[in-house]
mmCIF file of N, CA and C in Angstrom:
data_model
loop_
_atom_site.group_PDB
_atom_site.id
_atom_site.type_symbol
_atom_site.label_atom_id
_atom_site.label_comp_id
_atom_site.label_asym_id
_atom_site.label_seq_id
_atom_site.Cartn_x
_atom_site.Cartn_y
_atom_site.Cartn_z
ATOM 1 N N MET A 1 15.649 -6.454 -34.058
ATOM 2 C CA MET A 1 14.874 -5.665 -33.131
ATOM 3 C C MET A 1 15.611 -5.553 -31.791
ATOM 4 N N LYS A 2 16.283 -6.663 -31.374
ATOM 5 C CA LYS A 2 17.007 -6.634 -30.109
ATOM 6 C C LYS A 2 18.081 -5.553 -30.120
ATOM 7 N N LYS A 3 18.810 -5.441 -31.252
ATOM 8 C CA LYS A 3 19.861 -4.431 -31.375
ATOM 9 C C LYS A 3 19.263 -3.020 -31.281
ATOM 10 N N GLN A 4 18.120 -2.817 -31.922
ATOM 11 C CA GLN A 4 17.479 -1.504 -31.871
ATOM 12 C C GLN A 4 17.058 -1.170 -30.449
ATOM 13 N N CYS A 5 16.551 -2.136 -29.712
ATOM 14 C CA CYS A 5 16.157 -1.897 -28.326
ATOM 15 C C CYS A 5 17.368 -1.588 -27.456
ATOM 16 N N GLU A 6 18.471 -2.322 -27.691
ATOM 17 C CA GLU A 6 19.700 -2.054 -26.941
ATOM 18 C C GLU A 6 20.221 -0.656 -27.222
ATOM 19 N N ASN A 7 20.024 -0.167 -28.448
ATOM 20 C CA ASN A 7 20.470 1.180 -28.830
ATOM 21 C C ASN A 7 19.428 2.246 -28.533
ATOM 22 N N ARG A 8 18.371 1.842 -27.840
ATOM 23 C CA ARG A 8 17.289 2.767 -27.468
ATOM 24 C C ARG A 8 16.622 3.400 -28.681
ATOM 25 N N LYS A 9 16.517 2.645 -29.760
ATOM 26 C CA LYS A 9 15.827 3.093 -30.968
ATOM 27 C C LYS A 9 14.556 2.282 -31.104
ATOM 28 N N ALA A 10 13.442 2.935 -31.217
ATOM 29 C CA ALA A 10 12.162 2.222 -31.334
ATOM 30 C C ALA A 10 11.972 1.732 -32.761
ATOM 31 N N PRO A 11 11.824 0.409 -32.946
ATOM 32 C CA PRO A 11 11.605 -0.101 -34.304
ATOM 33 C C PRO A 11 10.183 0.190 -34.807
ATOM 34 N N PHE A 12 9.282 0.529 -33.897
ATOM 35 C CA PHE A 12 7.910 0.853 -34.270
ATOM 36 C C PHE A 12 7.295 1.685 -33.149
ATOM 37 N N TYR A 13 6.191 2.309 -33.440
ATOM 38 C CA TYR A 13 5.481 3.113 -32.462
ATOM 39 C C TYR A 13 4.020 2.694 -32.447
ATOM 40 N N LEU A 14 3.420 2.713 -31.277
ATOM 41 C CA LEU A 14 1.985 2.498 -31.164
ATOM 42 C C LEU A 14 1.353 3.850 -30.900
ATOM 43 N N ARG A 15 0.296 4.123 -31.591
ATOM 44 C CA ARG A 15 -0.377 5.398 -31.385
ATOM 45 C C ARG A 15 -1.836 5.141 -31.109
ATOM 46 N N ARG A 16 -2.313 5.722 -30.065
ATOM 47 C CA ARG A 16 -3.723 5.611 -29.711
ATOM 48 C C ARG A 16 -4.346 6.989 -29.831
ATOM 49 N N VAL A 17 -5.508 7.038 -30.379
ATOM 50 C CA VAL A 17 -6.218 8.306 -30.432
ATOM 51 C C VAL A 17 -7.283 8.281 -29.351
ATOM 52 N N LYS A 18 -7.551 9.415 -28.781
ATOM 53 C CA LYS A 18 -8.456 9.432 -27.644
ATOM 54 C C LYS A 18 -9.860 8.950 -28.010
ATOM 55 N N GLU A 19 -10.237 9.098 -29.270
ATOM 56 C CA GLU A 19 -11.563 8.623 -29.693
ATOM 57 C C GLU A 19 -11.691 7.109 -29.569
ATOM 58 N N ALA A 20 -10.574 6.387 -29.574
ATOM 59 C CA ALA A 20 -10.599 4.924 -29.488
ATOM 60 C C ALA A 20 -10.578 4.428 -28.041
ATOM 61 N N LEU A 21 -10.371 5.319 -27.080
ATOM 62 C CA LEU A 21 -10.284 4.899 -25.681
ATOM 63 C C LEU A 21 -11.671 4.668 -25.103
ATOM 64 N N VAL A 22 -11.816 3.521 -24.450
ATOM 65 C CA VAL A 22 -13.104 3.163 -23.846
ATOM 66 C C VAL A 22 -12.873 2.675 -22.426
ATOM 67 N N SER A 23 -13.955 2.600 -21.659
ATOM 68 C CA SER A 23 -13.882 2.117 -20.283
ATOM 69 C C SER A 23 -13.744 0.601 -20.273
ATOM 70 N N PHE A 24 -13.419 0.051 -19.114
ATOM 71 C CA PHE A 24 -13.444 -1.399 -18.968
ATOM 72 C C PHE A 24 -14.900 -1.842 -19.081
ATOM 73 N N PRO A 25 -15.136 -3.043 -19.574
ATOM 74 C CA PRO A 25 -16.524 -3.512 -19.681
ATOM 75 C C PRO A 25 -17.186 -3.587 -18.314
ATOM 76 N N ASP A 26 -18.447 -3.217 -18.268
ATOM 77 C CA ASP A 26 -19.225 -3.323 -17.042
ATOM 78 C C ASP A 26 -19.308 -4.807 -16.673
ATOM 79 N N PRO A 27 -19.000 -5.175 -15.409
ATOM 80 C CA PRO A 27 -18.986 -6.592 -15.039
ATOM 81 C C PRO A 27 -20.334 -7.294 -15.232
ATOM 82 N N GLU A 28 -21.415 -6.539 -15.096
ATOM 83 C CA GLU A 28 -22.738 -7.158 -15.203
ATOM 84 C C GLU A 28 -23.273 -7.175 -16.629
ATOM 85 N N THR A 29 -23.062 -6.075 -17.354
ATOM 86 C CA THR A 29 -23.653 -5.971 -18.696
ATOM 87 C C THR A 29 -22.653 -6.193 -19.816
ATOM 88 N N GLY A 30 -21.357 -6.025 -19.497
ATOM 89 C CA GLY A 30 -20.340 -6.140 -20.533
ATOM 90 C C GLY A 30 -20.264 -4.904 -21.418
ATOM 91 N N GLN A 31 -21.074 -3.907 -21.102
ATOM 92 C CA GLN A 31 -21.127 -2.686 -21.904
ATOM 93 C C GLN A 31 -19.888 -1.824 -21.657
ATOM 94 N N ILE A 32 -19.380 -1.230 -22.725
ATOM 95 C CA ILE A 32 -18.264 -0.296 -22.619
ATOM 96 C C ILE A 32 -18.744 1.093 -23.010
ATOM 97 N N LYS A 33 -18.058 2.100 -22.500
ATOM 98 C CA LYS A 33 -18.425 3.490 -22.801
ATOM 99 C C LYS A 33 -17.195 4.230 -23.293
ATOM 100 N N ALA A 34 -17.407 5.151 -24.216
ATOM 101 C CA ALA A 34 -16.315 6.005 -24.687
ATOM 102 C C ALA A 34 -15.868 6.897 -23.534
ATOM 103 N N LEU A 35 -14.561 7.082 -23.393
ATOM 104 C CA LEU A 35 -14.049 7.929 -22.318
ATOM 105 C C LEU A 35 -14.178 9.413 -22.641
ATOM 106 N N PHE A 36 -14.198 9.733 -23.932
ATOM 107 C CA PHE A 36 -14.285 11.128 -24.345
ATOM 108 C C PHE A 36 -15.545 11.332 -25.175
ATOM 109 N N THR A 37 -16.220 12.425 -24.925
ATOM 110 C CA THR A 37 -17.419 12.723 -25.707
ATOM 111 C C THR A 37 -17.023 13.248 -27.079
ATOM 112 N N LYS A 38 -17.927 13.123 -28.010
ATOM 113 C CA LYS A 38 -17.668 13.575 -29.374
ATOM 114 C C LYS A 38 -17.607 15.099 -29.395
ATOM 115 N N ARG A 39 -16.611 15.613 -30.076
ATOM 116 C CA ARG A 39 -16.454 17.062 -30.215
ATOM 117 C C ARG A 39 -17.266 17.556 -31.394
ATOM 118 N N HIS A 40 -17.852 18.698 -31.229
ATOM 119 C CA HIS A 40 -18.559 19.365 -32.320
ATOM 120 C C HIS A 40 -17.831 20.678 -32.572
ATOM 121 N N VAL A 41 -17.065 20.714 -33.652
ATOM 122 C CA VAL A 41 -16.216 21.859 -33.958
ATOM 123 C C VAL A 41 -16.954 22.801 -34.888
ATOM 124 N N ARG A 42 -16.846 24.081 -34.580
ATOM 125 C CA ARG A 42 -17.419 25.086 -35.473
ATOM 126 C C ARG A 42 -16.466 26.270 -35.535
ATOM 127 N N THR A 43 -16.443 26.918 -36.671
ATOM 128 C CA THR A 43 -15.585 28.077 -36.866
ATOM 129 C C THR A 43 -16.397 29.333 -36.587
ATOM 130 N N THR A 44 -15.825 30.203 -35.800
ATOM 131 C CA THR A 44 -16.490 31.448 -35.440
ATOM 132 C C THR A 44 -15.597 32.615 -35.821
ATOM 133 N N GLU A 45 -16.166 33.605 -36.458
ATOM 134 C CA GLU A 45 -15.394 34.806 -36.786
ATOM 135 C C GLU A 45 -15.188 35.639 -35.526
ATOM 136 N N PHE A 46 -14.029 36.306 -35.463
ATOM 137 C CA PHE A 46 -13.742 37.178 -34.333
ATOM 138 C C PHE A 46 -12.761 38.242 -34.780
ATOM 139 N N GLN A 47 -12.674 39.287 -34.031
ATOM 140 C CA GLN A 47 -11.749 40.382 -34.285
ATOM 141 C C GLN A 47 -10.675 40.362 -33.208
ATOM 142 N N ILE A 48 -9.421 40.607 -33.613
ATOM 143 C CA ILE A 48 -8.360 40.722 -32.618
ATOM 144 C C ILE A 48 -7.810 42.141 -32.644
ATOM 145 N N THR A 49 -7.299 42.539 -31.505
ATOM 146 C CA THR A 49 -6.748 43.886 -31.394
ATOM 147 C C THR A 49 -5.355 43.911 -32.010
ATOM 148 N N LEU A 50 -4.815 45.108 -32.188
ATOM 149 C CA LEU A 50 -3.456 45.233 -32.700
ATOM 150 C C LEU A 50 -2.439 44.609 -31.738
ATOM 151 N N ASP A 51 -2.665 44.749 -30.438
ATOM 152 C CA ASP A 51 -1.779 44.122 -29.451
ATOM 153 C C ASP A 51 -1.813 42.601 -29.580
ATOM 154 N N GLU A 52 -2.998 42.038 -29.773
ATOM 155 C CA GLU A 52 -3.118 40.590 -29.947
ATOM 156 C C GLU A 52 -2.422 40.136 -31.230
ATOM 157 N N LEU A 53 -2.549 40.930 -32.287
ATOM 158 C CA LEU A 53 -1.884 40.603 -33.549
ATOM 159 C C LEU A 53 -0.364 40.661 -33.389
ATOM 160 N N ASP A 54 0.127 41.661 -32.669
ATOM 161 C CA ASP A 54 1.566 41.747 -32.394
ATOM 162 C C ASP A 54 2.037 40.534 -31.596
ATOM 163 N N PHE A 55 1.244 40.151 -30.606
ATOM 164 C CA PHE A 55 1.574 38.974 -29.803
ATOM 165 C C PHE A 55 1.589 37.724 -30.675
ATOM 166 N N TYR A 56 0.596 37.577 -31.518
ATOM 167 C CA TYR A 56 0.515 36.436 -32.436
ATOM 168 C C TYR A 56 1.754 36.373 -33.325
ATOM 169 N N ASP A 57 2.131 37.510 -33.910
ATOM 170 C CA ASP A 57 3.307 37.554 -34.790
ATOM 171 C C ASP A 57 4.588 37.213 -34.024
ATOM 172 N N ALA A 58 4.738 37.765 -32.819
ATOM 173 C CA ALA A 58 5.940 37.498 -32.014
ATOM 174 C C ALA A 58 5.993 36.027 -31.605
ATOM 175 N N LEU A 59 4.866 35.460 -31.197
ATOM 176 C CA LEU A 59 4.846 34.056 -30.806
ATOM 177 C C LEU A 59 5.131 33.154 -32.003
ATOM 178 N N THR A 60 4.590 33.500 -33.156
ATOM 179 C CA THR A 60 4.841 32.720 -34.367
ATOM 180 C C THR A 60 6.333 32.722 -34.707
ATOM 181 N N ARG A 61 6.973 33.885 -34.629
ATOM 182 C CA ARG A 61 8.420 33.966 -34.887
ATOM 183 C C ARG A 61 9.203 33.133 -33.869
ATOM 184 N N PHE A 62 8.813 33.241 -32.609
ATOM 185 C CA PHE A 62 9.471 32.482 -31.552
ATOM 186 C C PHE A 62 9.350 30.979 -31.803
ATOM 187 N N VAL A 63 8.139 30.517 -32.099
ATOM 188 C CA VAL A 63 7.912 29.088 -32.352
ATOM 189 C C VAL A 63 8.705 28.628 -33.573
ATOM 190 N N GLU A 64 8.699 29.432 -34.641
ATOM 191 C CA GLU A 64 9.456 29.068 -35.845
ATOM 192 C C GLU A 64 10.954 28.976 -35.552
ATOM 193 N N ASP A 65 11.502 29.976 -34.844
ATOM 194 C CA ASP A 65 12.937 29.979 -34.515
ATOM 195 C C ASP A 65 13.309 28.778 -33.650
ATOM 196 N N GLN A 66 12.514 28.512 -32.629
ATOM 197 C CA GLN A 66 12.803 27.392 -31.737
ATOM 198 C C GLN A 66 12.605 26.047 -32.437
ATOM 199 N N SER A 67 11.643 25.962 -33.345
ATOM 200 C CA SER A 67 11.417 24.727 -34.085
ATOM 201 C C SER A 67 12.586 24.426 -35.014
ATOM 202 N N ILE A 68 13.130 25.454 -35.636
ATOM 203 C CA ILE A 68 14.322 25.278 -36.487
ATOM 204 C C ILE A 68 15.489 24.798 -35.632
ATOM 205 N N LYS A 69 15.649 25.404 -34.462
ATOM 206 C CA LYS A 69 16.716 24.998 -33.550
ATOM 207 C C LYS A 69 16.528 23.546 -33.121
ATOM 208 N N ALA A 70 15.298 23.162 -32.794
ATOM 209 C CA ALA A 70 15.014 21.789 -32.360
ATOM 210 C C ALA A 70 15.287 20.790 -33.478
ATOM 211 N N ALA A 71 14.926 21.157 -34.704
ATOM 212 C CA ALA A 71 15.114 20.252 -35.838
ATOM 213 C C ALA A 71 16.586 20.004 -36.114
ATOM 214 N N SER A 72 17.437 20.966 -35.792
ATOM 215 C CA SER A 72 18.875 20.815 -36.054
ATOM 216 C C SER A 72 19.585 20.042 -34.945
ATOM 217 N N GLU A 73 18.881 19.757 -33.868
ATOM 218 C CA GLU A 73 19.491 19.109 -32.704
ATOM 219 C C GLU A 73 18.856 17.736 -32.489
ATOM 220 N N ASP A 74 19.526 16.681 -32.927
ATOM 221 C CA ASP A 74 19.007 15.324 -32.771
ATOM 222 C C ASP A 74 19.388 14.795 -31.390
ATOM 223 N N SER A 75 18.607 15.201 -30.392
ATOM 224 C CA SER A 75 18.885 14.809 -29.014
ATOM 225 C C SER A 75 17.572 14.817 -28.242
ATOM 226 N N PRO A 76 17.550 14.254 -27.035
ATOM 227 C CA PRO A 76 16.335 14.328 -26.219
ATOM 228 C C PRO A 76 15.908 15.778 -25.968
ATOM 229 N N ARG A 77 16.886 16.662 -25.771
ATOM 230 C CA ARG A 77 16.563 18.082 -25.545
ATOM 231 C C ARG A 77 15.889 18.683 -26.774
ATOM 232 N N GLY A 78 16.407 18.372 -27.974
ATOM 233 C CA GLY A 78 15.821 18.885 -29.206
ATOM 234 C C GLY A 78 14.407 18.382 -29.406
ATOM 235 N N ARG A 79 14.188 17.099 -29.101
ATOM 236 C CA ARG A 79 12.830 16.538 -29.237
ATOM 237 C C ARG A 79 11.877 17.166 -28.227
ATOM 238 N N ALA A 80 12.361 17.407 -27.007
ATOM 239 C CA ALA A 80 11.526 18.045 -25.987
ATOM 240 C C ALA A 80 11.161 19.466 -26.411
ATOM 241 N N LEU A 81 12.124 20.168 -26.986
ATOM 242 C CA LEU A 81 11.870 21.530 -27.466
ATOM 243 C C LEU A 81 10.845 21.524 -28.591
ATOM 244 N N ALA A 82 10.978 20.584 -29.514
ATOM 245 C CA ALA A 82 10.017 20.490 -30.613
ATOM 246 C C ALA A 82 8.618 20.207 -30.080
ATOM 247 N N PHE A 83 8.525 19.321 -29.085
ATOM 248 C CA PHE A 83 7.224 19.009 -28.479
ATOM 249 C C PHE A 83 6.630 20.249 -27.815
ATOM 250 N N THR A 84 7.456 20.994 -27.097
ATOM 251 C CA THR A 84 6.988 22.211 -26.428
ATOM 252 C C THR A 84 6.471 23.227 -27.446
ATOM 253 N N MET A 85 7.166 23.386 -28.558
ATOM 254 C CA MET A 85 6.740 24.337 -29.586
ATOM 255 C C MET A 85 5.416 23.891 -30.218
ATOM 256 N N ALA A 86 5.270 22.597 -30.447
ATOM 257 C CA ALA A 86 4.003 22.092 -30.994
ATOM 258 C C ALA A 86 2.862 22.343 -30.008
ATOM 259 N N MET A 87 3.139 22.158 -28.708
ATOM 260 C CA MET A 87 2.130 22.408 -27.684
ATOM 261 C C MET A 87 1.724 23.879 -27.670
ATOM 262 N N LEU A 88 2.706 24.779 -27.784
ATOM 263 C CA LEU A 88 2.375 26.205 -27.800
ATOM 264 C C LEU A 88 1.523 26.560 -29.016
ATOM 265 N N GLN A 89 1.840 25.975 -30.167
ATOM 266 C CA GLN A 89 1.037 26.234 -31.360
ATOM 267 C C GLN A 89 -0.401 25.779 -31.160
ATOM 268 N N ARG A 90 -0.569 24.613 -30.549
ATOM 269 C CA ARG A 90 -1.931 24.112 -30.298
ATOM 270 C C ARG A 90 -2.669 25.010 -29.323
ATOM 271 N N ARG A 91 -1.968 25.442 -28.269
ATOM 272 C CA ARG A 91 -2.594 26.323 -27.281
ATOM 273 C C ARG A 91 -3.030 27.629 -27.941
ATOM 274 N N PHE A 92 -2.152 28.148 -28.805
ATOM 275 C CA PHE A 92 -2.464 29.416 -29.446
ATOM 276 C C PHE A 92 -3.635 29.281 -30.407
ATOM 277 N N ALA A 93 -3.729 28.125 -31.046
ATOM 278 C CA ALA A 93 -4.871 27.886 -31.931
ATOM 279 C C ALA A 93 -6.154 27.828 -31.117
ATOM 280 N N SER A 94 -6.035 27.423 -29.863
ATOM 281 C CA SER A 94 -7.202 27.333 -28.994
ATOM 282 C C SER A 94 -7.679 28.727 -28.584
ATOM 283 N N SER A 95 -6.784 29.488 -27.969
ATOM 284 C CA SER A 95 -7.148 30.843 -27.554
ATOM 285 C C SER A 95 -5.914 31.575 -27.050
ATOM 286 N N ILE A 96 -5.998 32.878 -27.037
ATOM 287 C CA ILE A 96 -4.907 33.687 -26.493
ATOM 288 C C ILE A 96 -4.775 33.404 -25.004
ATOM 289 N N TYR A 97 -5.904 33.208 -24.327
ATOM 290 C CA TYR A 97 -5.857 32.900 -22.893
ATOM 291 C C TYR A 97 -5.088 31.601 -22.642
ATOM 292 N N ALA A 98 -5.347 30.566 -23.459
ATOM 293 C CA ALA A 98 -4.691 29.267 -23.272
ATOM 294 C C ALA A 98 -3.178 29.385 -23.447
ATOM 295 N N VAL A 99 -2.734 30.066 -24.475
ATOM 296 C CA VAL A 99 -1.286 30.196 -24.683
ATOM 297 C C VAL A 99 -0.675 31.095 -23.610
ATOM 298 N N ARG A 100 -1.404 32.097 -23.181
ATOM 299 C CA ARG A 100 -0.896 32.972 -22.123
ATOM 300 C C ARG A 100 -0.670 32.188 -20.844
ATOM 301 N N ARG A 101 -1.636 31.336 -20.465
ATOM 302 C CA ARG A 101 -1.489 30.513 -19.263
ATOM 303 C C ARG A 101 -0.308 29.551 -19.414
ATOM 304 N N SER A 102 -0.147 28.968 -20.600
ATOM 305 C CA SER A 102 0.977 28.058 -20.829
ATOM 306 C C SER A 102 2.298 28.789 -20.664
ATOM 307 N N LEU A 103 2.401 29.981 -21.249
ATOM 308 C CA LEU A 103 3.631 30.764 -21.131
ATOM 309 C C LEU A 103 3.875 31.185 -19.687
ATOM 310 N N GLN A 104 2.814 31.533 -18.956
ATOM 311 C CA GLN A 104 2.971 31.909 -17.553
ATOM 312 C C GLN A 104 3.495 30.727 -16.733
ATOM 313 N N ARG A 105 2.938 29.530 -16.970
ATOM 314 C CA ARG A 105 3.390 28.344 -16.239
ATOM 315 C C ARG A 105 4.846 28.020 -16.578
ATOM 316 N N MET A 106 5.223 28.173 -17.847
ATOM 317 C CA MET A 106 6.611 27.935 -18.244
ATOM 318 C C MET A 106 7.538 28.923 -17.528
ATOM 319 N N LYS A 107 7.133 30.181 -17.481
ATOM 320 C CA LYS A 107 7.932 31.218 -16.815
ATOM 321 C C LYS A 107 8.065 30.913 -15.323
ATOM 322 N N GLU A 108 6.952 30.548 -14.675
ATOM 323 C CA GLU A 108 6.982 30.244 -13.246
ATOM 324 C C GLU A 108 7.884 29.045 -12.957
ATOM 325 N N LYS A 109 7.836 28.040 -13.814
ATOM 326 C CA LYS A 109 8.681 26.855 -13.626
ATOM 327 C C LYS A 109 10.154 27.237 -13.719
ATOM 328 N N ARG A 110 10.503 28.051 -14.697
ATOM 329 C CA ARG A 110 11.896 28.469 -14.850
ATOM 330 C C ARG A 110 12.344 29.366 -13.694
ATOM 331 N N GLU A 111 11.462 30.235 -13.213
ATOM 332 C CA GLU A 111 11.804 31.071 -12.068
ATOM 333 C C GLU A 111 12.049 30.213 -10.829
ATOM 334 N N HIS A 112 11.237 29.161 -10.664
ATOM 335 C CA HIS A 112 11.429 28.256 -9.531
ATOM 336 C C HIS A 112 12.778 27.553 -9.638
ATOM 337 N N ILE A 113 13.109 27.074 -10.827
ATOM 338 C CA ILE A 113 14.388 26.386 -11.046
ATOM 339 C C ILE A 113 15.549 27.330 -10.752
ATOM 340 N N LEU A 114 15.461 28.572 -11.231
ATOM 341 C CA LEU A 114 16.534 29.531 -10.992
ATOM 342 C C LEU A 114 16.628 29.916 -9.516
ATOM 343 N N GLY A 115 15.471 29.987 -8.854
ATOM 344 C CA GLY A 115 15.453 30.390 -7.453
ATOM 345 C C GLY A 115 15.856 29.288 -6.495
ATOM 346 N N ARG A 116 15.618 28.028 -6.888
ATOM 347 C CA ARG A 116 15.917 26.899 -5.996
ATOM 348 C C ARG A 116 16.556 25.769 -6.790
ATOM 349 N N PRO A 117 17.777 25.964 -7.263
ATOM 350 C CA PRO A 117 18.413 24.927 -8.084
ATOM 351 C C PRO A 117 18.595 23.604 -7.343
ATOM 352 N N GLU A 118 18.659 23.641 -6.003
ATOM 353 C CA GLU A 118 18.834 22.397 -5.250
ATOM 354 C C GLU A 118 17.601 21.498 -5.328
ATOM 355 N N ASP A 119 16.450 22.054 -5.721
ATOM 356 C CA ASP A 119 15.226 21.257 -5.847
ATOM 357 C C ASP A 119 15.017 20.707 -7.251
ATOM 358 N N THR A 120 15.900 21.046 -8.151
ATOM 359 C CA THR A 120 15.692 20.657 -9.546
ATOM 360 C C THR A 120 16.341 19.323 -9.867
ATOM 361 N N VAL A 121 16.024 18.829 -11.018
ATOM 362 C CA VAL A 121 16.559 17.560 -11.484
ATOM 363 C C VAL A 121 17.865 17.825 -12.209
ATOM 364 N N SER A 122 18.893 17.044 -11.886
ATOM 365 C CA SER A 122 20.162 17.158 -12.616
ATOM 366 C C SER A 122 20.269 15.974 -13.558
ATOM 367 N N ARG A 123 21.001 16.167 -14.639
ATOM 368 C CA ARG A 123 21.182 15.099 -15.622
ATOM 369 C C ARG A 123 22.662 14.784 -15.732
ATOM 370 N N ARG A 124 22.962 13.502 -15.652
ATOM 371 C CA ARG A 124 24.333 13.034 -15.864
ATOM 372 C C ARG A 124 24.273 12.012 -16.981
ATOM 373 N N SER A 125 25.137 12.160 -17.938
ATOM 374 C CA SER A 125 25.130 11.272 -19.093
ATOM 375 C C SER A 125 25.904 9.993 -18.803
ATOM 376 N N ILE A 126 25.256 8.859 -19.053
ATOM 377 C CA ILE A 126 25.896 7.560 -18.938
ATOM 378 C C ILE A 126 25.654 6.834 -20.249
ATOM 379 N N ASN A 127 26.736 6.475 -20.924
ATOM 380 C CA ASN A 127 26.631 5.794 -22.218
ATOM 381 C C ASN A 127 25.774 6.575 -23.210
ATOM 382 N N GLY A 128 25.824 7.879 -23.156
ATOM 383 C CA GLY A 128 25.094 8.699 -24.115
ATOM 384 C C GLY A 128 23.635 8.917 -23.773
ATOM 385 N N PHE A 129 23.134 8.321 -22.667
ATOM 386 C CA PHE A 129 21.740 8.495 -22.287
ATOM 387 C C PHE A 129 21.675 9.268 -20.976
ATOM 388 N N PRO A 130 20.737 10.187 -20.866
ATOM 389 C CA PRO A 130 20.682 10.960 -19.628
ATOM 390 C C PRO A 130 20.186 10.105 -18.462
ATOM 391 N N LYS A 131 20.828 10.265 -17.326
ATOM 392 C CA LYS A 131 20.364 9.635 -16.098
ATOM 393 C C LYS A 131 19.770 10.746 -15.249
ATOM 394 N N ILE A 132 18.568 10.567 -14.804
ATOM 395 C CA ILE A 132 17.893 11.613 -14.044
ATOM 396 C C ILE A 132 17.981 11.265 -12.568
ATOM 397 N N THR A 133 18.491 12.208 -11.797
ATOM 398 C CA THR A 133 18.597 12.007 -10.362
ATOM 399 C C THR A 133 18.044 13.246 -9.662
ATOM 400 N N LYS A 134 17.391 13.036 -8.550
ATOM 401 C CA LYS A 134 16.834 14.129 -7.772
ATOM 402 C C LYS A 134 17.895 14.585 -6.777
ATOM 403 N N ILE A 135 18.135 15.868 -6.711
ATOM 404 C CA ILE A 135 19.097 16.416 -5.768
ATOM 405 C C ILE A 135 18.335 16.697 -4.480
ATOM 406 N N CYS A 136 18.694 16.036 -3.409
ATOM 407 C CA CYS A 136 18.000 16.186 -2.129
ATOM 408 C C CYS A 136 18.997 16.592 -1.054
ATOM 409 N N PRO A 137 18.520 17.330 -0.050
ATOM 410 C CA PRO A 137 19.412 17.628 1.072
ATOM 411 C C PRO A 137 19.748 16.324 1.793
ATOM 412 N N LYS A 138 20.945 16.266 2.383
ATOM 413 C CA LYS A 138 21.345 15.070 3.116
ATOM 414 C C LYS A 138 20.475 14.904 4.348
ATOM 415 N N LYS A 139 20.132 13.624 4.623
ATOM 416 C CA LYS A 139 19.322 13.316 5.813
ATOM 417 C C LYS A 139 20.206 13.387 7.046
ATOM 418 N N SER A 140 19.639 13.894 8.123
ATOM 419 C CA SER A 140 20.393 13.927 9.370
ATOM 420 C C SER A 140 20.196 12.608 10.099
ATOM 421 N N ASN A 141 21.191 12.191 10.858
ATOM 422 C CA ASN A 141 21.103 10.945 11.627
ATOM 423 C C ASN A 141 20.612 11.257 13.035
ATOM 424 N N ARG A 142 19.333 11.149 13.264
ATOM 425 C CA ARG A 142 18.786 11.414 14.604
ATOM 426 C C ARG A 142 18.417 10.144 15.254
#
C-alpha cells in the first residue's frame, strides 16, 4: 500500500452517497437528522421542438466524441474531461435549461481565461504530477 501511495495510486476508494449523510447528533437529545430529503421521482411525458431535438443530437455527439477522447487519454486531463462529460449528460437528463446554464458557465469561464491569462492557473509538471501555481502580479515594495 505504501508503494501505491508513493506512486499516487489509490489502493481503494471510499464512496459516500448523499442518502447516508446525517447531521451531528444533537447535544441534548442525541438525535440525528438526514441532510437530504427523500426524492420522489416521477416520469412525465413532454414534447420537444425540432430545435431542441437538434440540440439534443448535437450535444449527444459532442459528449460521445469527448468521452472517447477522454477514455484514450490516461491522465488527469482525460479524467477531468470524462467527469465534465458525465456532468453534462446528467444536466441534460435534468432539463435543457440546466445543460444550457452549464454550457454558458463553461463558455464564460473559457472566455475569462482567454481574456485574462495572467489570472489563470498554470501547471508545471514535477515528477509526472502537475503542480498548480497561481500567477499573480508582483507586489510593489512600498
